[in-house]
Each structure stands twice: as structure tokens, then as C-alpha cells.
């Protein structure tokens, strides 16, 4: 079934789109209670359309005690009352689709909230009863020993004792997030019904939260089990059988090779985040050397035509660094987390702009790469205006503060009394809403926001960015990152200087002899390419997009 508003003749839309990630709660409060809501988001769709993005990814908006900001779902088929009603959601969907904006929502399939009726029934049911079997129970904490703990900052075990059940239950995240038991076919059935519910409301895709952990087996580390892939294949078959043009986006925080497995044989996910690339982009910047990026791109498996990487710089979580070498990690901490409280256990809990000390050139360089490397770019709300963070707030709340619309009260986010906001707006003298806000940047042609709009528009004109091949170049000067994006009709040369000094690089462009590079961001022609090395000089953090 195709859904209203958008045609699905192009089932590869996810390769050409640009995604904007947001939390409904953080975006715009329409009724003055201090909490963003669906009517508010609907009012702000013009802004998103003007920005040029073509898909939204909504963080969890379901009923929830919000122990993990909604990743602890208490009802899979409803909207948290603070964010509006199902009718509000439907009106939002219609308005988004009418503007050509697709909507990706969260399928938090691995776990529920401990407040979910399934868990409340399970803990009261007798061992062996069908209701009990929705979750994973044990009489000892010794089962599945050797499984890593993910939220090591707060949890000391993946088991928690439930006095009502008289047993331990399994959880990979907070203790308030019991894992569902996918060894029980009824659980998968229930999840397919959840999918059906949202797909029938027109949702265009699901972000599959924590997808490697669905199944458990003794003697393993309980990630990436073949059983889990089998579940995923059933979910995909269900999606393809009943719907058209809808997608899965996999959240797998592992190596490129392990992530690759989640595309299956074209029978699992359409997209997966490129997690390992993220810290390497920041590493290249502080080392003033492209190698960490080029090494990672070399290790990244090529994908068949209908698969796609999802690229991002920052998101609603802290930046993961666990896949780096110890020395690289220390280098990142030095550069980007000078205060201990900027870390969440080992991860860096900061937004993009403050990470790079508010340096416009560095932000623009990172976005130039995000928009031109192979994959679909994801913007995190607020980063398009260079919003700051609030490290005083706990956990990851510091990067989830209200969107800064204007210099008015509460950043124009809400009419509520300031102390009633779900989180304080950023107020420091550098990133505070009086300085950093949408309204002022809409008036200033030199603003980050308007630069983003221009770059997004430019990318959207050339399908090669979303679908084309990439060839890396290796100029001798390691501060220069250079690559060619090409398809049957277009060839683009991207050259970036990841250092703080002007740099000269010599590129081997012999394969393109006779062609003339033309600047895409500005008017301007370069000398024609000859048989010898092609020399280019770039200012600090400069990135040129050249069309050959
Ligand atoms: C990944 C989400 O991005 C994160 O915010 C959440 O805490 C965990 N999954 C658990 O659902
Ligand atoms: Ca509200």
C-alpha cells in the first residue's frame, strides 16, 4: 500500500534525501506548557522546508515514564500526552507529506519500559505462563555472563531482581528497560502489529533502535546473533509484502564489517548509520591530518545500489569513541572534552559547535564533508544554527535543550514561565539564545543557517552525491583530503584542508586530463587539468566542491 501525499515511484528516495533529526519535545511548544508538541512541530514545517531537508527523523514520542527520554516505551501505539494526540500526529503527517517531507520514526523493538502493561503482566504471571514469556527471566545473575554492559555509567549488571516476579530480568540498557524475549514468537507478532499501526498512518521508515541485541544465547556476547538477523528478515519481509517505499535504518554501533551484515542480502535494512566514521572526522581535525578519515573510508565496505550509509556528525547521544585506539581516544578527549563532566563514562556528550570551539570554518568543513561523502546526511536539530550545549544537565540532556527560534523569552520556543520548560534554554554569553537563534540568522546572509541552506540546495541538485561512487585521492600533503564522486553523468572533485594553516596539495588527476574544474559554491573556473600533478592551494579548513 502506498501512502497519501507522496508518490513512491522512486523507491530509492532514501538515497537522495537529507534527514533532519529532532525531538518533538524540543522543537516548538504550541500550548505554553513548556513542552514541545506535534501542533508546534507542524507550525514549524515551513522552516524545515525552507532549510531544504526532505525527511524528518523523530525521536521517540510514545507514552513513557521518560527514564531514557522515551526509549523506554510504555505504549507502542500512542502519543505521549504532553506531545499531543494521535489526531495531532496524523495532522502533522499530512502536513509533512503535503510538503514532500518524509517521516522516519523510532521502532524501539529491543526493550520496553518497566511500566509497559506487558512487563506489568509478565512480572505477575507464573513462570512458564505466556504473559511471563514476553521478557527474559533468570533465577541467577550468572546467565549470559560475559555480555558487555552498555550504560556502564549507571548499571553494574544486565540483570535486575524483580521482587514481584521473584526472578531477575534481562536488560541491555537501564534497569527500567527490560528486554523483550524474541525467542517467543508472540513478541515478534506484537512488534509487527506495532509496525503496521504506524505504517498505516503513513510513516515512511523506522529507525531500528539497538537492533543487534534482539536475541540472546548462552556462550555468546549477545550481539549480532544469527537469530537476531532472522527476526530482522521477518520484519523486512512484512514491510515489503504490505507496503511500498518504506525503509529500515539500523542503529548498530559497531565496526563497518559488522554493520554491513545488517543489510543482509538486501533482505534486512536499507540504511545503517556510519558510527565509526564520526569520531574519525573529529580526530582528523585535531590531528590536522586526513589519515583517520581515509583509513576508515578504506575499511568501509562498498554497498550494492539499494543500500545506503546514513552519515552524521552529532546526534542526541554522546559521541562514541570505543572503537578507537587508546592514544586516539586521549587525543580526542584533550581536544574536545577538556572538562571531566563533558564525558559520559567514555563518550563525549557535547554538541557540534562547542566541540569545535564555535569555529565557523571547522563547522562548515565538517558539513561540507557530511554533504559530499557517500551516504545520506543527517542534521541534528539546532546544529544548523550552531546551537550550544549545557554540560550542567545530566546524562545526554545537555544536547537536547529547546530549539532557539529567536531572542524572545524562552528563545521563542514556548510562552511558558521559564522555570516550567522541560529543560532550560541555553543562556551562556557565547551560545545563548540572544546570540544564536533562527530569526537573526534568517536576516543575515552571512549566517551559518543561510550557508546550510545554500549547501543543501547545491547537494540536492546533483544525484551523484547520494548515489554515485567515490574514489579517494592521496596527495602527498596529508592535511589535504580529496575525493572524486562520480556516476555516469557527473564527476565532482571534493578537496578539503583539515588544518588550521593554508595548504597546498598536488592531485593526480591524469584520468581527467583536459577537463576544467568549476567551483560549485561560487562562480569560478580553474585551469584545465593537464597530464602532470594538479596543484591547489586551500585556506585553513577550506573545502572546495569542483565540478569537472
Ligand atoms: C540508542 C538511543 O540512541 C539511545 O538514546 C538510547 O538510550 C538507547 N538506544 C536505548 O534505547
Ligand atoms: Ca506543549
GROMACS .gro file of N, CA, C and O and ligand atoms in nm, residues 28-37 82-83 414, ligand 2:
model
   53
   28UNK      N    1   0.905   2.291   1.925
   28UNK     CA    2   0.824   2.411   1.943
   28UNK      C    3   0.699   2.378   2.024
   28UNK      O    4   0.627   2.284   1.993
   29UNK      N    5   0.677   2.460   2.126
   29UNK     CA    6   0.566   2.439   2.219
   29UNK      C    7   0.447   2.525   2.176
   29UNK      O    8   0.454   2.647   2.184
   30UNK      N    9   0.339   2.461   2.133
   30UNK     CA   10   0.226   2.539   2.080
   30UNK      C   11   0.127   2.583   2.188
   30UNK      O   12   0.050   2.674   2.168
   31UNK      N   13   0.127   2.515   2.304
   31UNK     CA   14   0.023   2.546   2.403
   31UNK      C   15   0.077   2.601   2.534
   31UNK      O   16   0.005   2.606   2.634
   32UNK      N   17   0.202   2.641   2.534
   32UNK     CA   18   0.255   2.713   2.650
   32UNK      C   19   0.271   2.631   2.777
   32UNK      O   20   0.272   2.688   2.886
   33UNK      N   21   0.285   2.500   2.764
   33UNK     CA   22   0.309   2.421   2.886
   33UNK      C   23   0.457   2.391   2.907
   33UNK      O   24   0.493   2.316   2.998
   34UNK      N   25   0.541   2.444   2.820
   34UNK     CA   26   0.685   2.427   2.839
   34UNK      C   27   0.742   2.306   2.768
   34UNK      O   28   0.862   2.277   2.778
   35UNK      N   29   0.656   2.234   2.696
   35UNK     CA   30   0.697   2.109   2.630
   35UNK      C   31   0.659   2.117   2.482
   35UNK      O   32   0.543   2.145   2.449
   36UNK      N   33   0.753   2.093   2.395
   36UNK     CA   34   0.724   2.093   2.252
   36UNK      C   35   0.622   1.986   2.218
   36UNK      O   36   0.610   1.885   2.288
   37UNK      N   37   0.547   2.006   2.109
   37UNK     CA   38   0.436   1.915   2.079
   37UNK      C   39   0.414   1.906   1.928
   37UNK      O   40   0.473   1.982   1.850
   82UNK      N   41   0.185   1.467   2.660
   82UNK     CA   42   0.247   1.601   2.661
   82UNK      C   43   0.277   1.649   2.520
   82UNK      O   44   0.290   1.770   2.496
   83UNK      N   45   0.291   1.557   2.425
   83UNK     CA   46   0.327   1.596   2.288
   83UNK      C   47   0.206   1.608   2.196
   83UNK      O   48   0.219   1.643   2.080
  414UNK      N   49   0.869   2.873   2.366
  414UNK     CA   50   0.749   2.849   2.447
  414UNK      C   51   0.709   2.977   2.518
  414UNK      O   52   0.793   3.060   2.553
  550LIG    CA1   53   0.320   2.189   2.469
   0.00000   0.00000   0.00000
